Amino acid sequence: MSTLAIHDLQARVPGRDILRGIDLTVSSGEVHAVMGPNGSGKSTLSHVLMGRPGYEVTGGSVTLDGQDLLALPTWERAQAGLFLSMQYPIEVPGVSLLDALEAAFAASEGRAASEVRELISVEAGRLGVEPRFLSRPLNVDLSGGERKRNETLQLAVVRPRIAVLDEIDSGLDVDALRTISRRIEAATAEDNLGVLAITHYSRLLHELRPDVVHVLSGGRIVATGGPELAAELEVTGYALYGGAADDTPTVIDSGGEAADPFADPLA
Ligand code: ADP
Ligand code: MG
């Protein structure tokens, strides 16, 4: 049983406060959704949890099973069991998915490097990732949807304790969305994975059914409820929560690519 505990987390970039006191607790086997209008701080939350440079944490704490994550470099947060699927997965020329996963295995305790190829091939079959993608440079020349399948493959092979999924649905067609959601759900049941699923759009939550839904607006959690909260947002949009009146979570993401893999081109 693992718990990611976020208490009063505050973070800023130079000249601008973004996270203004986030409280969230995600435990093994649970699926929490974080929904919110564009620019509300969803990706910032994911970056700060994983330790992206460029943000200053000005208050609060983040622990995984009591261990202070904010004191650790990103790779040690990953070793501790935290996984991030980025909104815009980075292109890594010269490094294949196989290379990346073999390195991840080599760096993790209790996983035999000899298992990794077999596991990757099983998971690639399960997720419909074509074998030729495994040895190609990571994410280079891939569509948004192919990148998201890759991310899910990494999640399935690495088997983290807690996964933060930032807009894992963007760029996916309905069938791929279902395949990926089923795989993530299986991880919650089989491996007791805890999930923090960040999404602007409620369509993900028809497939990846959340136990708890949080609304993030202006850098704060302004509402928390059950799945009915996502259903309500589909009707009302985010207007009640500080979003634009026409900012409804049912809109399908057109996807987007950015030079900075962490950047949100919509912001
Ligand atoms: P979301 O993912 O909810 O759309 P983000 O976390 O990407 O929102 O961004 C929240 C706000 O913080 C946006 O207004 C964005 O422009 C701003 N922001 C995020 N990162 C930076 C940065 N590195 N420098 C300046 N502003 C940033
Ligand atoms: Mg974002």
PDB file of C-alpha atoms and ligand atoms in Angstrom:
ATOM      1  CA  MET A   1       0.000   0.000   0.000  1.00  0.00           C
ATOM      2  CA  SER A   2       1.477   3.347  -1.088  1.00  0.00           C
ATOM      3  CA  THR A   3       0.324   6.909  -0.572  1.00  0.00           C
ATOM      4  CA  LEU A   4       1.246  10.090  -2.391  1.00  0.00           C
ATOM      5  CA  ALA A   5       0.432  12.923  -0.006  1.00  0.00           C
ATOM      6  CA  ILE A   6       0.423  16.511  -1.216  1.00  0.00           C
ATOM      7  CA  HIS A   7      -0.066  19.148   1.467  1.00  0.00           C
ATOM      8  CA  ASP A   8      -0.566  22.867   0.824  1.00  0.00           C
ATOM      9  CA  LEU A   9       1.759  22.727  -2.198  1.00  0.00           C
ATOM     10  CA  GLN A  10       2.684  26.148  -3.502  1.00  0.00           C
ATOM     11  CA  ALA A  11       4.921  26.801  -6.497  1.00  0.00           C
ATOM     12  CA  ARG A  12       5.884  29.645  -8.773  1.00  0.00           C
ATOM     13  CA  VAL A  13       7.866  30.563 -11.828  1.00  0.00           C
ATOM     14  CA  PRO A  14       9.772  33.856 -11.784  1.00  0.00           C
ATOM     15  CA  GLY A  15       7.220  36.646 -11.461  1.00  0.00           C
ATOM     16  CA  ARG A  16       4.179  34.414 -11.110  1.00  0.00           C
ATOM     17  CA  ASP A  17       2.569  32.214  -8.473  1.00  0.00           C
ATOM     18  CA  ILE A  18       0.905  29.187 -10.114  1.00  0.00           C
ATOM     19  CA  LEU A  19       0.085  26.601  -7.434  1.00  0.00           C
ATOM     20  CA  ARG A  20      -1.541  28.282  -4.450  1.00  0.00           C
ATOM     21  CA  GLY A  21      -1.963  25.526  -1.909  1.00  0.00           C
ATOM     22  CA  ILE A  22      -2.825  22.071  -3.269  1.00  0.00           C
ATOM     23  CA  ASP A  23      -3.993  19.282  -0.973  1.00  0.00           C
ATOM     24  CA  LEU A  24      -4.395  15.827  -2.513  1.00  0.00           C
ATOM     25  CA  THR A  25      -3.853  12.282  -1.302  1.00  0.00           C
ATOM     26  CA  VAL A  26      -3.685   9.367  -3.736  1.00  0.00           C
ATOM     27  CA  SER A  27      -3.321   5.815  -2.463  1.00  0.00           C
ATOM     28  CA  SER A  28      -2.682   2.478  -4.142  1.00  0.00           C
ATOM     29  CA  GLY A  29      -5.512   1.212  -6.299  1.00  0.00           C
ATOM     30  CA  GLU A  30      -7.294   4.583  -6.448  1.00  0.00           C
ATOM     31  CA  VAL A  31      -7.961   6.692  -9.531  1.00  0.00           C
ATOM     32  CA  HIS A  32      -8.153  10.417  -8.871  1.00  0.00           C
ATOM     33  CA  ALA A  33      -9.006  12.791 -11.697  1.00  0.00           C
ATOM     34  CA  VAL A  34      -7.831  16.385 -11.692  1.00  0.00           C
ATOM     35  CA  MET A  35      -9.887  18.464 -14.098  1.00  0.00           C
ATOM     36  CA  GLY A  36      -9.657  22.163 -14.725  1.00  0.00           C
ATOM     37  CA  PRO A  37      -9.727  24.917 -17.301  1.00  0.00           C
ATOM     38  CA  ASN A  38      -6.728  25.696 -19.454  1.00  0.00           C
ATOM     39  CA  GLY A  39      -4.060  27.531 -17.542  1.00  0.00           C
ATOM     40  CA  SER A  40      -5.330  26.423 -14.132  1.00  0.00           C
ATOM     41  CA  GLY A  41      -2.008  24.811 -13.202  1.00  0.00           C
ATOM     42  CA  LYS A  42      -2.619  21.132 -14.038  1.00  0.00           C
ATOM     43  CA  SER A  43       0.625  20.575 -15.938  1.00  0.00           C
ATOM     44  CA  THR A  44       2.518  22.682 -13.422  1.00  0.00           C
ATOM     45  CA  LEU A  45       1.325  20.326 -10.699  1.00  0.00           C
ATOM     46  CA  SER A  46       2.628  17.345 -12.668  1.00  0.00           C
ATOM     47  CA  HIS A  47       5.976  19.067 -13.319  1.00  0.00           C
ATOM     48  CA  VAL A  48       6.453  20.085  -9.701  1.00  0.00           C
ATOM     49  CA  LEU A  49       5.621  16.561  -8.495  1.00  0.00           C
ATOM     50  CA  MET A  50       8.271  15.087 -10.802  1.00  0.00           C
ATOM     51  CA  GLY A  51      10.820  17.861 -10.226  1.00  0.00           C
ATOM     52  CA  ARG A  52      11.034  19.707 -13.501  1.00  0.00           C
ATOM     53  CA  PRO A  53      13.597  22.526 -13.208  1.00  0.00           C
ATOM     54  CA  GLY A  54      12.323  26.081 -13.491  1.00  0.00           C
ATOM     55  CA  TYR A  55       9.707  25.988 -10.737  1.00  0.00           C
ATOM     56  CA  GLU A  56      10.286  27.209  -7.216  1.00  0.00           C
ATOM     57  CA  VAL A  57       8.369  25.401  -4.509  1.00  0.00           C
ATOM     58  CA  THR A  58       7.449  28.124  -2.032  1.00  0.00           C
ATOM     59  CA  GLY A  59       5.489  26.066   0.457  1.00  0.00           C
ATOM     60  CA  GLY A  60       3.940  22.758   1.382  1.00  0.00           C
ATOM     61  CA  SER A  61       5.125  19.178   1.079  1.00  0.00           C
ATOM     62  CA  VAL A  62       4.946  16.118  -1.143  1.00  0.00           C
ATOM     63  CA  THR A  63       5.667  12.692   0.277  1.00  0.00           C
ATOM     64  CA  LEU A  64       5.494   9.164  -1.092  1.00  0.00           C
ATOM     65  CA  ASP A  65       5.080   6.695   1.743  1.00  0.00           C
ATOM     66  CA  GLY A  66       6.482   9.305   4.068  1.00  0.00           C
ATOM     67  CA  GLN A  67       9.581  10.032   1.959  1.00  0.00           C
ATOM     68  CA  ASP A  68      10.053  13.724   1.110  1.00  0.00           C
ATOM     69  CA  LEU A  69       9.950  13.771  -2.692  1.00  0.00           C
ATOM     70  CA  LEU A  70      10.688  17.474  -3.008  1.00  0.00           C
ATOM     71  CA  ALA A  71      14.177  16.862  -1.612  1.00  0.00           C
ATOM     72  CA  LEU A  72      14.987  14.318  -4.345  1.00  0.00           C
ATOM     73  CA  PRO A  73      16.201  14.741  -7.925  1.00  0.00           C
ATOM     74  CA  THR A  74      13.766  13.536 -10.580  1.00  0.00           C
ATOM     75  CA  TRP A  75      15.429  10.147 -11.101  1.00  0.00           C
ATOM     76  CA  GLU A  76      15.227   9.336  -7.410  1.00  0.00           C
ATOM     77  CA  ARG A  77      11.542  10.275  -7.398  1.00  0.00           C
ATOM     78  CA  ALA A  78      11.134   7.746 -10.212  1.00  0.00           C
ATOM     79  CA  GLN A  79      13.083   5.152  -8.237  1.00  0.00           C
ATOM     80  CA  ALA A  80      10.843   5.836  -5.257  1.00  0.00           C
ATOM     81  CA  GLY A  81       7.907   4.766  -7.429  1.00  0.00           C
ATOM     82  CA  LEU A  82       6.529   7.948  -9.019  1.00  0.00           C
ATOM     83  CA  PHE A  83       5.836   7.986 -12.754  1.00  0.00           C
ATOM     84  CA  LEU A  84       4.897  10.903 -14.974  1.00  0.00           C
ATOM     85  CA  SER A  85       3.379  10.691 -18.404  1.00  0.00           C
ATOM     86  CA  MET A  86       3.904  14.173 -19.798  1.00  0.00           C
ATOM     87  CA  GLN A  87       1.289  16.116 -21.725  1.00  0.00           C
ATOM     88  CA  TYR A  88       3.853  16.505 -24.516  1.00  0.00           C
ATOM     89  CA  PRO A  89       6.182  13.473 -24.368  1.00  0.00           C
ATOM     90  CA  ILE A  90       9.712  14.485 -25.244  1.00  0.00           C
ATOM     91  CA  GLU A  91      11.525  13.365 -28.407  1.00  0.00           C
ATOM     92  CA  VAL A  92      14.805  11.627 -27.573  1.00  0.00           C
ATOM     93  CA  PRO A  93      16.843  11.170 -30.752  1.00  0.00           C
ATOM     94  CA  GLY A  94      19.385   8.369 -30.393  1.00  0.00           C
ATOM     95  CA  VAL A  95      17.552   6.585 -27.563  1.00  0.00           C
ATOM     96  CA  SER A  96      14.942   3.939 -28.286  1.00  0.00           C
ATOM     97  CA  LEU A  97      12.064   2.848 -26.097  1.00  0.00           C
ATOM     98  CA  LEU A  98      13.984  -0.432 -25.563  1.00  0.00           C
ATOM     99  CA  ASP A  99      17.094   1.480 -24.453  1.00  0.00           C
ATOM    100  CA  ALA A 100      15.080   3.655 -22.099  1.00  0.00           C
ATOM    101  CA  LEU A 101      13.256   0.737 -20.504  1.00  0.00           C
ATOM    102  CA  GLU A 102      16.399  -1.384 -20.187  1.00  0.00           C
ATOM    103  CA  ALA A 103      18.070   1.525 -18.403  1.00  0.00           C
ATOM    104  CA  ALA A 104      15.031   1.951 -16.151  1.00  0.00           C
ATOM    105  CA  PHE A 105      15.179  -1.746 -15.251  1.00  0.00           C
ATOM    106  CA  ALA A 106      18.900  -1.624 -14.594  1.00  0.00           C
ATOM    107  CA  ALA A 107      18.329   1.290 -12.205  1.00  0.00           C
ATOM    108  CA  SER A 108      15.486  -0.302 -10.262  1.00  0.00           C
ATOM    109  CA  GLU A 109      15.956  -2.727  -7.435  1.00  0.00           C
ATOM    110  CA  GLY A 110      14.457  -6.155  -7.640  1.00  0.00           C
ATOM    111  CA  ARG A 111      13.878  -6.219 -11.397  1.00  0.00           C
ATOM    112  CA  ALA A 112      16.002  -8.594 -13.437  1.00  0.00           C
ATOM    113  CA  ALA A 113      17.292  -6.949 -16.613  1.00  0.00           C
ATOM    114  CA  SER A 114      16.821 -10.261 -18.431  1.00  0.00           C
ATOM    115  CA  GLU A 115      13.050  -9.983 -17.993  1.00  0.00           C
ATOM    116  CA  VAL A 116      12.686  -6.642 -19.666  1.00  0.00           C
ATOM    117  CA  ARG A 117      12.565  -7.638 -23.345  1.00  0.00           C
ATOM    118  CA  GLU A 118       9.954 -10.300 -22.753  1.00  0.00           C
ATOM    119  CA  LEU A 119       7.865  -7.916 -20.685  1.00  0.00           C
ATOM    120  CA  ILE A 120       8.103  -5.180 -23.310  1.00  0.00           C
ATOM    121  CA  SER A 121       6.991  -7.543 -26.027  1.00  0.00           C
ATOM    122  CA  VAL A 122       4.030  -8.767 -23.974  1.00  0.00           C
ATOM    123  CA  GLU A 123       2.950  -5.219 -23.183  1.00  0.00           C
ATOM    124  CA  ALA A 124       3.451  -4.011 -26.744  1.00  0.00           C
ATOM    125  CA  GLY A 125       1.045  -6.750 -27.839  1.00  0.00           C
ATOM    126  CA  ARG A 126      -1.435  -5.813 -25.152  1.00  0.00           C
ATOM    127  CA  LEU A 127      -1.356  -2.128 -26.129  1.00  0.00           C
ATOM    128  CA  GLY A 128      -1.139  -2.518 -29.882  1.00  0.00           C
ATOM    129  CA  VAL A 129       2.302  -0.902 -30.138  1.00  0.00           C
ATOM    130  CA  GLU A 130       3.935  -2.091 -33.344  1.00  0.00           C
ATOM    131  CA  PRO A 131       7.306  -3.790 -32.700  1.00  0.00           C
ATOM    132  CA  ARG A 132       9.082  -1.422 -35.127  1.00  0.00           C
ATOM    133  CA  PHE A 133       8.368   1.454 -32.738  1.00  0.00           C
ATOM    134  CA  LEU A 134      10.344  -0.242 -29.967  1.00  0.00           C
ATOM    135  CA  SER A 135      13.751   0.231 -31.549  1.00  0.00           C
ATOM    136  CA  ARG A 136      13.116   3.604 -33.179  1.00  0.00           C
ATOM    137  CA  PRO A 137      14.266   6.855 -31.532  1.00  0.00           C
ATOM    138  CA  LEU A 138      11.876   7.576 -28.674  1.00  0.00           C
ATOM    139  CA  ASN A 139       8.876   9.632 -29.815  1.00  0.00           C
ATOM    140  CA  VAL A 140      10.672  10.988 -32.877  1.00  0.00           C
ATOM    141  CA  ASP A 141       8.204  11.492 -35.738  1.00  0.00           C
ATOM    142  CA  LEU A 142       5.386   9.877 -33.759  1.00  0.00           C
ATOM    143  CA  SER A 143       1.845  11.221 -33.692  1.00  0.00           C
ATOM    144  CA  GLY A 144       0.390  12.458 -30.417  1.00  0.00           C
ATOM    145  CA  GLY A 145      -1.596   9.241 -30.061  1.00  0.00           C
ATOM    146  CA  GLU A 146       1.422   7.004 -30.730  1.00  0.00           C
ATOM    147  CA  ARG A 147       3.340   8.875 -28.049  1.00  0.00           C
ATOM    148  CA  LYS A 148       0.553   8.261 -25.557  1.00  0.00           C
ATOM    149  CA  ARG A 149       0.606   4.539 -26.330  1.00  0.00           C
ATOM    150  CA  ASN A 150       4.368   4.614 -25.778  1.00  0.00           C
ATOM    151  CA  GLU A 151       3.889   6.335 -22.452  1.00  0.00           C
ATOM    152  CA  THR A 152       1.389   3.698 -21.382  1.00  0.00           C
ATOM    153  CA  LEU A 153       3.778   0.942 -22.460  1.00  0.00           C
ATOM    154  CA  GLN A 154       6.458   2.486 -20.248  1.00  0.00           C
ATOM    155  CA  LEU A 155       4.005   2.687 -17.375  1.00  0.00           C
ATOM    156  CA  ALA A 156       3.054  -0.967 -17.814  1.00  0.00           C
ATOM    157  CA  VAL A 157       6.667  -2.161 -17.918  1.00  0.00           C
ATOM    158  CA  VAL A 158       8.088   0.078 -15.183  1.00  0.00           C
ATOM    159  CA  ARG A 159       5.220  -0.680 -12.759  1.00  0.00           C
ATOM    160  CA  PRO A 160       5.396   2.432 -10.599  1.00  0.00           C
ATOM    161  CA  ARG A 161       3.465   2.816  -7.344  1.00  0.00           C
ATOM    162  CA  ILE A 162       1.804   6.085  -8.338  1.00  0.00           C
ATOM    163  CA  ALA A 163       1.334   7.412 -11.874  1.00  0.00           C
ATOM    164  CA  VAL A 164       0.617  11.021 -12.800  1.00  0.00           C
ATOM    165  CA  LEU A 165      -0.932  11.086 -16.259  1.00  0.00           C
ATOM    166  CA  ASP A 166      -1.073  14.549 -17.817  1.00  0.00           C
ATOM    167  CA  GLU A 167      -3.670  14.573 -20.617  1.00  0.00           C
ATOM    168  CA  ILE A 168      -2.965  10.923 -21.496  1.00  0.00           C
ATOM    169  CA  ASP A 169      -6.089  11.094 -23.687  1.00  0.00           C
ATOM    170  CA  SER A 170      -4.901  13.847 -26.009  1.00  0.00           C
ATOM    171  CA  GLY A 171      -4.474  12.747 -29.601  1.00  0.00           C
ATOM    172  CA  LEU A 172      -6.081   9.334 -29.027  1.00  0.00           C
ATOM    173  CA  ASP A 173      -8.971   8.014 -31.061  1.00  0.00           C
ATOM    174  CA  VAL A 174     -11.807   6.257 -29.253  1.00  0.00           C
ATOM    175  CA  ASP A 175     -10.382   2.760 -29.655  1.00  0.00           C
ATOM    176  CA  ALA A 176      -6.914   3.738 -28.466  1.00  0.00           C
ATOM    177  CA  LEU A 177      -8.424   5.635 -25.559  1.00  0.00           C
ATOM    178  CA  ARG A 178     -10.261   2.483 -24.514  1.00  0.00           C
ATOM    179  CA  THR A 179      -7.196   0.241 -24.908  1.00  0.00           C
ATOM    180  CA  ILE A 180      -5.030   2.540 -22.839  1.00  0.00           C
ATOM    181  CA  SER A 181      -7.685   3.068 -20.181  1.00  0.00           C
ATOM    182  CA  ARG A 182      -8.190  -0.703 -19.834  1.00  0.00           C
ATOM    183  CA  ARG A 183      -4.438  -1.200 -19.376  1.00  0.00           C
ATOM    184  CA  ILE A 184      -4.231   1.510 -16.722  1.00  0.00           C
ATOM    185  CA  GLU A 185      -7.269   0.097 -14.939  1.00  0.00           C
ATOM    186  CA  ALA A 186      -5.698  -3.349 -15.012  1.00  0.00           C
ATOM    187  CA  ALA A 187      -2.600  -1.869 -13.357  1.00  0.00           C
ATOM    188  CA  THR A 188      -4.753  -0.437 -10.558  1.00  0.00           C
ATOM    189  CA  ALA A 189      -6.260  -3.875  -9.984  1.00  0.00           C
ATOM    190  CA  GLU A 190      -3.244  -6.155 -10.615  1.00  0.00           C
ATOM    191  CA  ASP A 191      -0.359  -3.999  -9.406  1.00  0.00           C
ATOM    192  CA  ASN A 192      -2.304  -1.763  -7.025  1.00  0.00           C
ATOM    193  CA  LEU A 193      -1.261   1.315  -8.996  1.00  0.00           C
ATOM    194  CA  GLY A 194      -2.503   4.679  -7.724  1.00  0.00           C
ATOM    195  CA  VAL A 195      -3.405   7.139 -10.491  1.00  0.00           C
ATOM    196  CA  LEU A 196      -3.607  10.912 -10.675  1.00  0.00           C
ATOM    197  CA  ALA A 197      -5.214  11.475 -14.061  1.00  0.00           C
ATOM    198  CA  ILE A 198      -5.042  15.087 -15.183  1.00  0.00           C
ATOM    199  CA  THR A 199      -7.447  15.977 -17.942  1.00  0.00           C
ATOM    200  CA  HIS A 200      -9.271  18.921 -19.432  1.00  0.00           C
ATOM    201  CA  TYR A 201     -11.787  16.630 -21.101  1.00  0.00           C
ATOM    202  CA  SER A 202     -14.289  14.347 -19.464  1.00  0.00           C
ATOM    203  CA  ARG A 203     -14.212  11.776 -22.273  1.00  0.00           C
ATOM    204  CA  LEU A 204     -11.199  10.088 -20.614  1.00  0.00           C
ATOM    205  CA  LEU A 205     -13.277   9.558 -17.502  1.00  0.00           C
ATOM    206  CA  HIS A 206     -15.898   7.581 -19.404  1.00  0.00           C
ATOM    207  CA  GLU A 207     -13.161   4.998 -19.984  1.00  0.00           C
ATOM    208  CA  LEU A 208     -10.834   5.407 -17.013  1.00  0.00           C
ATOM    209  CA  ARG A 209     -13.409   5.601 -14.269  1.00  0.00           C
ATOM    210  CA  PRO A 210     -12.266   7.773 -11.367  1.00  0.00           C
ATOM    211  CA  ASP A 211     -12.998   7.144  -7.705  1.00  0.00           C
ATOM    212  CA  VAL A 212     -12.542  10.840  -6.906  1.00  0.00           C
ATOM    213  CA  VAL A 213     -12.748  13.945  -9.101  1.00  0.00           C
ATOM    214  CA  HIS A 214     -11.054  17.222  -8.187  1.00  0.00           C
ATOM    215  CA  VAL A 215     -11.476  20.556  -9.924  1.00  0.00           C
ATOM    216  CA  LEU A 216      -8.336  22.683 -10.125  1.00  0.00           C
ATOM    217  CA  SER A 217      -8.783  26.371 -10.822  1.00  0.00           C
ATOM    218  CA  GLY A 218      -6.418  29.259 -10.282  1.00  0.00           C
ATOM    219  CA  GLY A 219      -3.866  26.952  -8.707  1.00  0.00           C
ATOM    220  CA  ARG A 220      -6.234  25.597  -6.046  1.00  0.00           C
ATOM    221  CA  ILE A 221      -8.498  22.567  -5.700  1.00  0.00           C
ATOM    222  CA  VAL A 222     -11.884  24.284  -5.637  1.00  0.00           C
ATOM    223  CA  ALA A 223     -14.154  21.221  -5.622  1.00  0.00           C
ATOM    224  CA  THR A 224     -13.843  17.512  -4.868  1.00  0.00           C
ATOM    225  CA  GLY A 225     -16.486  14.872  -5.448  1.00  0.00           C
ATOM    226  CA  GLY A 226     -17.279  11.548  -7.030  1.00  0.00           C
ATOM    227  CA  PRO A 227     -17.692  10.737 -10.730  1.00  0.00           C
ATOM    228  CA  GLU A 228     -20.878  12.824 -10.726  1.00  0.00           C
ATOM    229  CA  LEU A 229     -18.701  15.935 -10.555  1.00  0.00           C
ATOM    230  CA  ALA A 230     -17.201  15.115 -13.972  1.00  0.00           C
ATOM    231  CA  ALA A 231     -20.711  14.549 -15.335  1.00  0.00           C
ATOM    232  CA  GLU A 232     -21.778  17.917 -13.947  1.00  0.00           C
ATOM    233  CA  LEU A 233     -18.801  19.636 -15.592  1.00  0.00           C
ATOM    234  CA  GLU A 234     -19.818  18.178 -18.935  1.00  0.00           C
ATOM    235  CA  VAL A 235     -23.024  20.146 -18.646  1.00  0.00           C
ATOM    236  CA  THR A 236     -21.885  23.311 -16.929  1.00  0.00           C
ATOM    237  CA  GLY A 237     -18.318  23.644 -18.176  1.00  0.00           C
ATOM    238  CA  TYR A 238     -15.742  25.329 -15.978  1.00  0.00           C
ATOM    239  CA  ALA A 239     -17.524  28.690 -15.865  1.00  0.00           C
ATOM    240  CA  LEU A 240     -18.575  28.100 -12.254  1.00  0.00           C
ATOM    241  CA  TYR A 241     -14.971  27.360 -11.364  1.00  0.00           C
ATOM    242  CA  GLY A 242     -13.229  30.326 -12.913  1.00  0.00           C
ATOM    243  CA  GLY A 243     -12.917  29.068 -16.507  1.00  0.00           C
ATOM    244  CA  ALA A 244     -14.286  30.799 -19.575  1.00  0.00           C
ATOM    245  CA  ALA A 245     -18.046  30.398 -20.054  1.00  0.00           C
ATOM    246  CA  ASP A 246     -17.548  28.336 -23.207  1.00  0.00           C
ATOM    247  CA  ASP A 247     -14.771  26.240 -21.667  1.00  0.00           C
ATOM    248  CA  THR A 248     -16.560  22.908 -21.453  1.00  0.00           C
ATOM    249  CA  PRO A 249     -14.672  19.709 -20.764  1.00  0.00           C
ATOM    250  CA  THR A 250     -16.410  17.796 -23.554  1.00  0.00           C
ATOM    251  CA  VAL A 251     -14.429  19.465 -26.335  1.00  0.00           C
ATOM    252  CA  ILE A 252     -12.122  17.038 -28.113  1.00  0.00           C
ATOM    253  CA  ASP A 253      -8.463  17.961 -27.902  1.00  0.00           C
ATOM    254  CA  SER A 254      -6.956  18.741 -31.261  1.00  0.00           C
ATOM    255  CA  GLY A 255      -3.560  17.795 -29.856  1.00  0.00           C
ATOM    256  CA  GLY A 256      -0.463  19.859 -30.315  1.00  0.00           C
ATOM    257  CA  GLU A 257       3.273  19.592 -30.384  1.00  0.00           C
ATOM    258  CA  ALA A 258       5.687  22.003 -28.825  1.00  0.00           C
ATOM    259  CA  ALA A 259       9.437  22.503 -29.035  1.00  0.00           C
ATOM    260  CA  ASP A 260       9.639  22.488 -25.243  1.00  0.00           C
ATOM    261  CA  PRO A 261       8.226  19.090 -24.281  1.00  0.00           C
ATOM    262  CA  PHE A 262       6.813  20.506 -21.075  1.00  0.00           C
ATOM    263  CA  ALA A 263       5.337  23.644 -22.579  1.00  0.00           C
ATOM    264  CA  ASP A 264       1.616  24.109 -23.018  1.00  0.00           C
ATOM    265  CA  PRO A 265       1.176  25.807 -26.377  1.00  0.00           C
ATOM    266  CA  LEU A 266      -2.397  26.711 -25.444  1.00  0.00           C
ATOM    267  CA  ALA A 267      -1.300  28.700 -22.414  1.00  0.00           C
TER     268      ALA A 267
HETATM  269  P1  ADP B   1      -2.781  23.726 -17.495  1.00  0.00           P
HETATM  270  O1  ADP B   1      -1.953  22.500 -17.663  1.00  0.00           O
HETATM  271  O2  ADP B   1      -3.838  23.613 -16.448  1.00  0.00           O
HETATM  272  O3  ADP B   1      -3.359  24.218 -18.788  1.00  0.00           O
HETATM  273  P2  ADP B   1      -0.259  24.993 -16.799  1.00  0.00           P
HETATM  274  O4  ADP B   1       0.163  24.388 -15.531  1.00  0.00           O
HETATM  275  O5  ADP B   1       0.437  24.556 -18.035  1.00  0.00           O
HETATM  276  O6  ADP B   1      -1.829  24.915 -16.955  1.00  0.00           O
HETATM  277  O7  ADP B   1      -0.043  26.565 -16.683  1.00  0.00           O
HETATM  278  C1  ADP B   1      -0.636  27.333 -15.632  1.00  0.00           C
HETATM  279  C2  ADP B   1      -0.313  28.800 -15.834  1.00  0.00           C
HETATM  280  O8  ADP B   1       1.053  29.022 -15.533  1.00  0.00           O
HETATM  281  C3  ADP B   1      -0.525  29.257 -17.271  1.00  0.00           C
HETATM  282  O9  ADP B   1      -1.067  30.558 -17.259  1.00  0.00           O
HETATM  283  C4  ADP B   1       0.867  29.252 -17.847  1.00  0.00           C
HETATM  284  O10 ADP B   1       1.006  30.230 -18.847  1.00  0.00           O
HETATM  285  C5  ADP B   1       1.731  29.564 -16.653  1.00  0.00           C
HETATM  286  N1  ADP B   1       3.048  28.925 -16.739  1.00  0.00           N
HETATM  287  C6  ADP B   1       3.307  27.594 -16.683  1.00  0.00           C
HETATM  288  N2  ADP B   1       4.610  27.343 -16.786  1.00  0.00           N
HETATM  289  C7  ADP B   1       5.211  28.551 -16.936  1.00  0.00           C
HETATM  290  C8  ADP B   1       6.556  28.975 -17.116  1.00  0.00           C
HETATM  291  N3  ADP B   1       7.566  28.099 -17.143  1.00  0.00           N
HETATM  292  N4  ADP B   1       6.778  30.312 -17.232  1.00  0.00           N
HETATM  293  C9  ADP B   1       5.764  31.204 -17.186  1.00  0.00           C
HETATM  294  N5  ADP B   1       4.472  30.867 -17.015  1.00  0.00           N
HETATM  295  C10 ADP B   1       4.192  29.560 -16.899  1.00  0.00           C
HETATM  296 MG    MG B   2      -1.573  21.183 -19.245  1.00  0.00          MG
END
